[in-house]
Amino acid sequence: MDGVRIAAPGDFGRTCLDALLAAVEGIARPVVGLPTGNTPVALYEALDAAVRNGRADVSSWRPFAIDEYGGPRSHPCSNRAFFARYWDAIPGAQPVEQFDPEASDTTADCRRMDESVVRAGGLEVALLGIGMNGHLAFNEPGSAPTSQTRRVDLHQSSIVSGAHCWGEASPHWGVTLGLDRLLAARTVIVMANGEAKAAIVAAALRGPLTPDCPASFARDAARPVWVLDEAAASLLGG
Ligand code: GLP
């Protein structure tokens, strides 16, 4: 299957890492859009190990957050806290450029992030997880491929997912790079693991291209790469 890589058991993080390093190979100062969530943890750990053993060097990478929760910046479940834990720990990693959910003017803050990505030359790589409802970053169902960087109301399933960490304080809104910026990346890497993601992965890869499943639009990116474990790929068929 073109563009789909199935990780061997226990090898999800390394397979994601191989896809990422291949995508930035030969690029002097790659601009990378970084995800949070459970899915990319194994990737960040593999990247950290690769930097420490000299296989990778992220010191020239320019990292951007792809989204953020509409909650306090200092909350331990914010994406900011996630990056502090998993990205900033990598030797040589540059600070992640991030949304400010406490900005007095959220629209202006989204414009700042969007313009910064454009000024950097656009994303070389959009690294993405996939939500249970097919969202990419916080581009929830209903998002067109032309949707822009903006504040969004989160769908119930995203609020419920967020509650696993945030509890009752799970934010009802978020900010996200638009699908227009994410899908324009030279390489779009969508990662998914676990049986719970099998149905939405099958919808994204086998179903219609539709705003009902924003991840389906990743198929139309210039160079889409899907990294799946066997459980997430289990409903794809042959
Ligand atoms: C979150 C984020 C997405 C992430 C997705 C999947 O809410 N906004 O960027 O990719 O949901 O999360 P997880 O990897 O924990 O399943």
mmCIF file of C-alpha atoms and ligand atoms in Angstrom:
data_model
loop_
_atom_site.group_PDB
_atom_site.id
_atom_site.type_symbol
_atom_site.label_atom_id
_atom_site.label_comp_id
_atom_site.label_asym_id
_atom_site.label_seq_id
_atom_site.Cartn_x
_atom_site.Cartn_y
_atom_site.Cartn_z
ATOM 1 C CA MET A 1 0.000 0.000 0.000
ATOM 2 C CA ASP A 2 1.655 3.214 -1.130
ATOM 3 C CA GLY A 3 2.627 5.580 1.671
ATOM 4 C CA VAL A 4 1.482 3.254 4.439
ATOM 5 C CA ARG A 5 4.048 1.758 6.780
ATOM 6 C CA ILE A 6 3.025 -0.863 9.262
ATOM 7 C CA ALA A 7 5.294 -0.991 12.269
ATOM 8 C CA ALA A 8 6.372 -4.351 13.587
ATOM 9 C CA PRO A 9 5.169 -5.065 17.143
ATOM 10 C CA GLY A 10 7.081 -2.887 19.602
ATOM 11 C CA ASP A 11 8.570 -0.845 16.784
ATOM 12 C CA PHE A 12 6.045 1.988 16.397
ATOM 13 C CA GLY A 13 8.271 4.772 17.737
ATOM 14 C CA ARG A 14 11.263 3.743 15.638
ATOM 15 C CA THR A 15 9.122 3.437 12.498
ATOM 16 C CA CYS A 16 7.718 6.945 13.072
ATOM 17 C CA LEU A 17 11.275 8.169 13.634
ATOM 18 C CA ASP A 18 12.515 6.601 10.398
ATOM 19 C CA ALA A 19 9.712 8.365 8.479
ATOM 20 C CA LEU A 20 10.529 11.678 10.146
ATOM 21 C CA LEU A 21 14.283 11.472 9.570
ATOM 22 C CA ALA A 22 13.712 10.495 5.928
ATOM 23 C CA ALA A 23 11.422 13.530 5.509
ATOM 24 C CA VAL A 24 14.007 16.007 6.796
ATOM 25 C CA GLU A 25 17.050 14.386 5.209
ATOM 26 C CA GLY A 26 19.207 16.866 3.320
ATOM 27 C CA ILE A 27 17.191 19.883 4.501
ATOM 28 C CA ALA A 28 19.365 22.434 6.288
ATOM 29 C CA ARG A 29 16.784 23.992 8.607
ATOM 30 C CA PRO A 30 13.604 21.947 8.502
ATOM 31 C CA VAL A 31 10.417 23.559 9.756
ATOM 32 C CA VAL A 32 8.453 20.882 11.578
ATOM 33 C CA GLY A 33 4.911 20.897 12.948
ATOM 34 C CA LEU A 34 4.828 18.897 16.164
ATOM 35 C CA PRO A 35 1.910 17.001 17.700
ATOM 36 C CA THR A 36 1.080 16.066 21.266
ATOM 37 C CA GLY A 37 -1.081 13.282 22.697
ATOM 38 C CA ASN A 38 -0.340 9.650 23.477
ATOM 39 C CA THR A 39 0.478 8.652 19.912
ATOM 40 C CA PRO A 40 3.765 10.544 19.428
ATOM 41 C CA VAL A 41 5.297 9.744 22.825
ATOM 42 C CA ALA A 42 7.190 6.721 21.459
ATOM 43 C CA LEU A 43 8.454 8.865 18.585
ATOM 44 C CA TYR A 44 9.808 11.585 20.885
ATOM 45 C CA GLU A 45 11.484 8.948 23.039
ATOM 46 C CA ALA A 46 13.043 7.339 19.948
ATOM 47 C CA LEU A 47 14.170 10.761 18.696
ATOM 48 C CA ASP A 48 15.701 11.593 22.061
ATOM 49 C CA ALA A 49 17.638 8.301 21.999
ATOM 50 C CA ALA A 50 18.721 8.896 18.384
ATOM 51 C CA VAL A 51 20.085 12.345 19.241
ATOM 52 C CA ARG A 52 21.914 11.016 22.282
ATOM 53 C CA ASN A 53 23.583 8.253 20.266
ATOM 54 C CA GLY A 54 24.480 10.573 17.390
ATOM 55 C CA ARG A 55 22.094 9.219 14.748
ATOM 56 C CA ALA A 56 20.046 12.432 14.610
ATOM 57 C CA ASP A 57 20.642 16.131 15.231
ATOM 58 C CA VAL A 58 17.629 18.386 15.815
ATOM 59 C CA SER A 59 19.595 21.533 16.658
ATOM 60 C CA SER A 60 18.807 23.147 13.295
ATOM 61 C CA TRP A 61 15.123 22.178 13.298
ATOM 62 C CA ARG A 62 12.520 24.903 13.695
ATOM 63 C CA PRO A 63 9.639 23.438 15.706
ATOM 64 C CA PHE A 64 6.041 24.697 15.747
ATOM 65 C CA ALA A 65 3.172 23.434 17.880
ATOM 66 C CA ILE A 66 0.268 22.370 15.698
ATOM 67 C CA ASP A 67 -2.393 23.109 18.287
ATOM 68 C CA GLU A 68 -3.163 23.928 21.914
ATOM 69 C CA TYR A 69 -5.990 23.543 24.368
ATOM 70 C CA GLY A 70 -7.995 26.567 25.418
ATOM 71 C CA GLY A 71 -6.854 26.286 29.022
ATOM 72 C CA PRO A 72 -4.230 27.772 31.312
ATOM 73 C CA ARG A 73 -0.738 27.834 29.767
ATOM 74 C CA SER A 74 0.762 26.424 32.957
ATOM 75 C CA HIS A 75 -1.663 23.492 33.241
ATOM 76 C CA PRO A 76 0.178 20.147 33.302
ATOM 77 C CA CYS A 77 -2.171 18.825 30.582
ATOM 78 C CA SER A 78 -1.477 21.712 28.173
ATOM 79 C CA ASN A 79 0.440 20.991 24.999
ATOM 80 C CA ARG A 80 3.015 23.450 26.312
ATOM 81 C CA ALA A 81 3.638 21.124 29.273
ATOM 82 C CA PHE A 82 3.837 18.157 26.914
ATOM 83 C CA PHE A 83 6.541 19.844 24.848
ATOM 84 C CA ALA A 84 8.446 20.820 27.975
ATOM 85 C CA ARG A 85 8.525 17.160 28.900
ATOM 86 C CA TYR A 86 9.100 15.394 25.593
ATOM 87 C CA TRP A 87 10.659 17.953 23.247
ATOM 88 C CA ASP A 88 12.716 20.267 25.426
ATOM 89 C CA ALA A 89 14.413 17.213 26.963
ATOM 90 C CA ILE A 90 16.018 16.361 23.616
ATOM 91 C CA PRO A 91 19.608 17.642 23.521
ATOM 92 C CA GLY A 92 19.937 20.635 21.198
ATOM 93 C CA ALA A 93 16.177 21.030 20.647
ATOM 94 C CA GLN A 94 15.130 24.620 19.906
ATOM 95 C CA PRO A 95 12.133 26.075 21.773
ATOM 96 C CA VAL A 96 8.788 25.197 20.218
ATOM 97 C CA GLU A 97 6.905 28.168 18.819
ATOM 98 C CA GLN A 98 3.508 27.923 20.460
ATOM 99 C CA PHE A 99 0.005 29.280 20.616
ATOM 100 C CA ASP A 100 -0.873 31.357 23.655
ATOM 101 C CA PRO A 101 -4.312 30.252 24.878
ATOM 102 C CA GLU A 102 -4.273 33.114 27.381
ATOM 103 C CA ALA A 103 -3.721 35.809 24.768
ATOM 104 C CA SER A 104 -6.222 38.640 25.155
ATOM 105 C CA ASP A 105 -6.915 38.428 21.416
ATOM 106 C CA THR A 106 -6.974 34.776 20.343
ATOM 107 C CA THR A 107 -7.566 35.670 16.693
ATOM 108 C CA ALA A 108 -4.472 37.864 16.671
ATOM 109 C CA ASP A 109 -2.474 35.115 18.350
ATOM 110 C CA CYS A 110 -3.574 32.615 15.686
ATOM 111 C CA ARG A 111 -2.527 35.140 13.024
ATOM 112 C CA ARG A 112 0.873 35.485 14.719
ATOM 113 C CA MET A 113 1.419 31.707 14.607
ATOM 114 C CA ASP A 114 0.183 31.391 11.059
ATOM 115 C CA GLU A 115 2.352 34.247 9.780
ATOM 116 C CA SER A 116 5.336 32.828 11.591
ATOM 117 C CA VAL A 117 4.924 29.494 9.790
ATOM 118 C CA VAL A 118 4.634 31.335 6.475
ATOM 119 C CA ARG A 119 7.693 33.509 7.201
ATOM 120 C CA ALA A 120 9.665 30.363 8.046
ATOM 121 C CA GLY A 121 8.850 29.117 4.541
ATOM 122 C CA GLY A 122 5.985 26.786 5.459
ATOM 123 C CA LEU A 123 6.201 23.366 7.036
ATOM 124 C CA GLU A 124 8.660 20.866 5.705
ATOM 125 C CA VAL A 125 6.989 18.162 7.752
ATOM 126 C CA ALA A 126 3.588 18.075 9.431
ATOM 127 C CA LEU A 127 3.722 15.341 12.048
ATOM 128 C CA LEU A 128 0.193 14.461 13.012
ATOM 129 C CA GLY A 129 -1.786 12.169 15.239
ATOM 130 C CA ILE A 130 -5.397 11.405 14.410
ATOM 131 C CA GLY A 131 -8.309 12.044 16.753
ATOM 132 C CA MET A 132 -10.935 9.397 17.452
ATOM 133 C CA ASN A 133 -13.303 11.507 15.341
ATOM 134 C CA GLY A 134 -10.806 11.959 12.488
ATOM 135 C CA HIS A 135 -9.497 15.367 13.500
ATOM 136 C CA LEU A 136 -6.013 16.510 12.543
ATOM 137 C CA ALA A 137 -4.492 18.805 15.157
ATOM 138 C CA PHE A 138 -7.763 20.490 16.287
ATOM 139 C CA ASN A 139 -9.307 20.620 12.824
ATOM 140 C CA GLU A 140 -12.504 18.936 13.914
ATOM 141 C CA PRO A 141 -15.031 17.220 11.608
ATOM 142 C CA GLY A 142 -16.555 19.888 9.396
ATOM 143 C CA SER A 143 -13.131 21.375 8.585
ATOM 144 C CA ALA A 144 -12.505 21.930 4.882
ATOM 145 C CA PRO A 145 -9.016 21.419 3.435
ATOM 146 C CA THR A 146 -8.864 25.211 3.075
ATOM 147 C CA SER A 147 -9.604 25.809 6.755
ATOM 148 C CA GLN A 148 -7.260 28.313 8.315
ATOM 149 C CA THR A 149 -5.345 28.676 11.561
ATOM 150 C CA ARG A 150 -7.998 29.598 14.107
ATOM 151 C CA ARG A 151 -9.820 29.128 17.354
ATOM 152 C CA VAL A 152 -12.184 26.140 17.293
ATOM 153 C CA ASP A 153 -14.948 24.748 19.477
ATOM 154 C CA LEU A 154 -13.996 21.202 20.389
ATOM 155 C CA HIS A 155 -16.358 18.375 19.602
ATOM 156 C CA GLN A 156 -17.707 16.276 22.418
ATOM 157 C CA SER A 157 -15.387 13.352 21.647
ATOM 158 C CA SER A 158 -12.346 15.637 21.899
ATOM 159 C CA ILE A 159 -13.582 17.050 25.191
ATOM 160 C CA VAL A 160 -14.036 13.488 26.473
ATOM 161 C CA SER A 161 -10.534 12.512 25.267
ATOM 162 C CA GLY A 162 -9.107 15.606 26.918
ATOM 163 C CA ALA A 163 -10.837 14.703 30.173
ATOM 164 C CA HIS A 164 -8.524 11.686 30.535
ATOM 165 C CA CYS A 165 -5.908 14.220 31.583
ATOM 166 C CA TRP A 166 -7.816 17.425 32.348
ATOM 167 C CA GLY A 167 -10.706 15.815 34.219
ATOM 168 C CA GLU A 168 -13.696 18.120 34.687
ATOM 169 C CA ALA A 169 -11.626 21.091 33.522
ATOM 170 C CA SER A 170 -11.329 19.597 30.017
ATOM 171 C CA PRO A 171 -11.326 22.647 27.701
ATOM 172 C CA HIS A 172 -14.215 23.204 25.298
ATOM 173 C CA TRP A 173 -12.135 25.098 22.781
ATOM 174 C CA GLY A 174 -8.694 25.046 21.276
ATOM 175 C CA VAL A 175 -6.475 26.717 18.708
ATOM 176 C CA THR A 176 -5.001 24.977 15.712
ATOM 177 C CA LEU A 177 -2.957 25.420 12.603
ATOM 178 C CA GLY A 178 -5.403 25.207 9.720
ATOM 179 C CA LEU A 179 -5.604 22.262 7.375
ATOM 180 C CA ASP A 180 -4.395 24.693 4.702
ATOM 181 C CA ARG A 181 -1.001 25.004 6.441
ATOM 182 C CA LEU A 182 -0.742 21.391 7.603
ATOM 183 C CA LEU A 183 -1.636 19.809 4.273
ATOM 184 C CA ALA A 184 0.746 22.135 2.399
ATOM 185 C CA ALA A 185 3.707 20.547 4.189
ATOM 186 C CA ARG A 186 6.203 18.888 1.895
ATOM 187 C CA THR A 187 5.647 15.651 3.815
ATOM 188 C CA VAL A 188 2.586 14.897 5.921
ATOM 189 C CA ILE A 189 3.137 12.063 8.394
ATOM 190 C CA VAL A 190 -0.011 10.710 10.073
ATOM 191 C CA MET A 191 0.646 8.349 12.963
ATOM 192 C CA ALA A 192 -1.845 6.029 14.642
ATOM 193 C CA ASN A 193 -1.520 3.109 17.009
ATOM 194 C CA GLY A 194 -3.870 0.861 18.912
ATOM 195 C CA GLU A 195 -7.096 -0.940 18.102
ATOM 196 C CA ALA A 196 -9.243 2.035 19.121
ATOM 197 C CA LYS A 197 -7.954 3.956 16.088
ATOM 198 C CA ALA A 198 -8.581 1.134 13.556
ATOM 199 C CA ALA A 199 -12.038 2.326 12.444
ATOM 200 C CA ILE A 200 -11.088 5.974 11.985
ATOM 201 C CA VAL A 201 -7.871 4.990 10.178
ATOM 202 C CA ALA A 202 -9.924 2.833 7.796
ATOM 203 C CA ALA A 203 -12.364 5.712 7.254
ATOM 204 C CA ALA A 204 -9.495 8.123 6.579
ATOM 205 C CA LEU A 205 -7.704 5.830 4.148
ATOM 206 C CA ARG A 206 -10.572 3.936 2.521
ATOM 207 C CA GLY A 207 -13.577 6.204 2.865
ATOM 208 C CA PRO A 208 -14.504 9.311 0.889
ATOM 209 C CA LEU A 209 -12.467 12.513 1.058
ATOM 210 C CA THR A 210 -14.778 14.459 3.307
ATOM 211 C CA PRO A 211 -14.809 17.147 6.007
ATOM 212 C CA ASP A 212 -16.618 14.547 8.126
ATOM 213 C CA CYS A 213 -13.197 12.927 8.484
ATOM 214 C CA PRO A 214 -10.563 15.666 8.115
ATOM 215 C CA ALA A 215 -7.768 13.053 8.198
ATOM 216 C CA SER A 216 -9.042 11.762 4.834
ATOM 217 C CA PHE A 217 -7.632 14.936 3.237
ATOM 218 C CA ALA A 218 -4.108 13.843 4.183
ATOM 219 C CA ARG A 219 -4.382 11.415 1.247
ATOM 220 C CA ASP A 220 -4.321 14.464 -1.027
ATOM 221 C CA ALA A 221 -1.133 15.940 0.479
ATOM 222 C CA ALA A 222 1.967 16.140 -1.707
ATOM 223 C CA ARG A 223 3.711 13.310 0.080
ATOM 224 C CA PRO A 224 1.543 11.511 2.619
ATOM 225 C CA VAL A 225 3.078 8.913 4.901
ATOM 226 C CA TRP A 226 0.911 6.886 7.270
ATOM 227 C CA VAL A 227 2.696 5.102 10.092
ATOM 228 C CA LEU A 228 0.444 2.554 11.758
ATOM 229 C CA ASP A 229 0.878 -0.308 14.135
ATOM 230 C CA GLU A 230 -0.801 -3.606 13.286
ATOM 231 C CA ALA A 231 -3.808 -2.899 15.531
ATOM 232 C CA ALA A 232 -4.526 0.514 13.959
ATOM 233 C CA ALA A 233 -4.143 -1.014 10.471
ATOM 234 C CA SER A 234 -6.338 -4.026 11.244
ATOM 235 C CA LEU A 235 -9.448 -2.810 9.356
ATOM 236 C CA LEU A 236 -7.652 -1.703 6.198
ATOM 237 C CA GLY A 237 -7.983 -4.999 4.373
ATOM 238 C CA GLY A 238 -5.512 -6.087 1.713
HETATM 239 C C1 GLP B 1 -5.550 15.598 20.447
HETATM 240 C C2 GLP B 1 -4.758 16.630 19.629
HETATM 241 C C3 GLP B 1 -4.297 16.067 18.323
HETATM 242 C C4 GLP B 1 -3.898 14.635 18.543
HETATM 243 C C5 GLP B 1 -5.140 13.836 18.805
HETATM 244 C C6 GLP B 1 -4.903 12.369 19.125
HETATM 245 O O1 GLP B 1 -6.674 16.133 21.017
HETATM 246 N N1 GLP B 1 -5.387 17.891 19.416
HETATM 247 O O2 GLP B 1 -3.230 16.855 17.824
HETATM 248 O O3 GLP B 1 -3.241 14.144 17.406
HETATM 249 O O4 GLP B 1 -5.967 14.446 19.762
HETATM 250 O O5 GLP B 1 -4.496 12.165 20.439
HETATM 251 P P1 GLP B 1 -3.903 10.804 20.931
HETATM 252 O O6 GLP B 1 -2.602 10.637 20.249
HETATM 253 O O7 GLP B 1 -3.739 10.959 22.414
HETATM 254 O O8 GLP B 1 -4.860 9.742 20.557
#
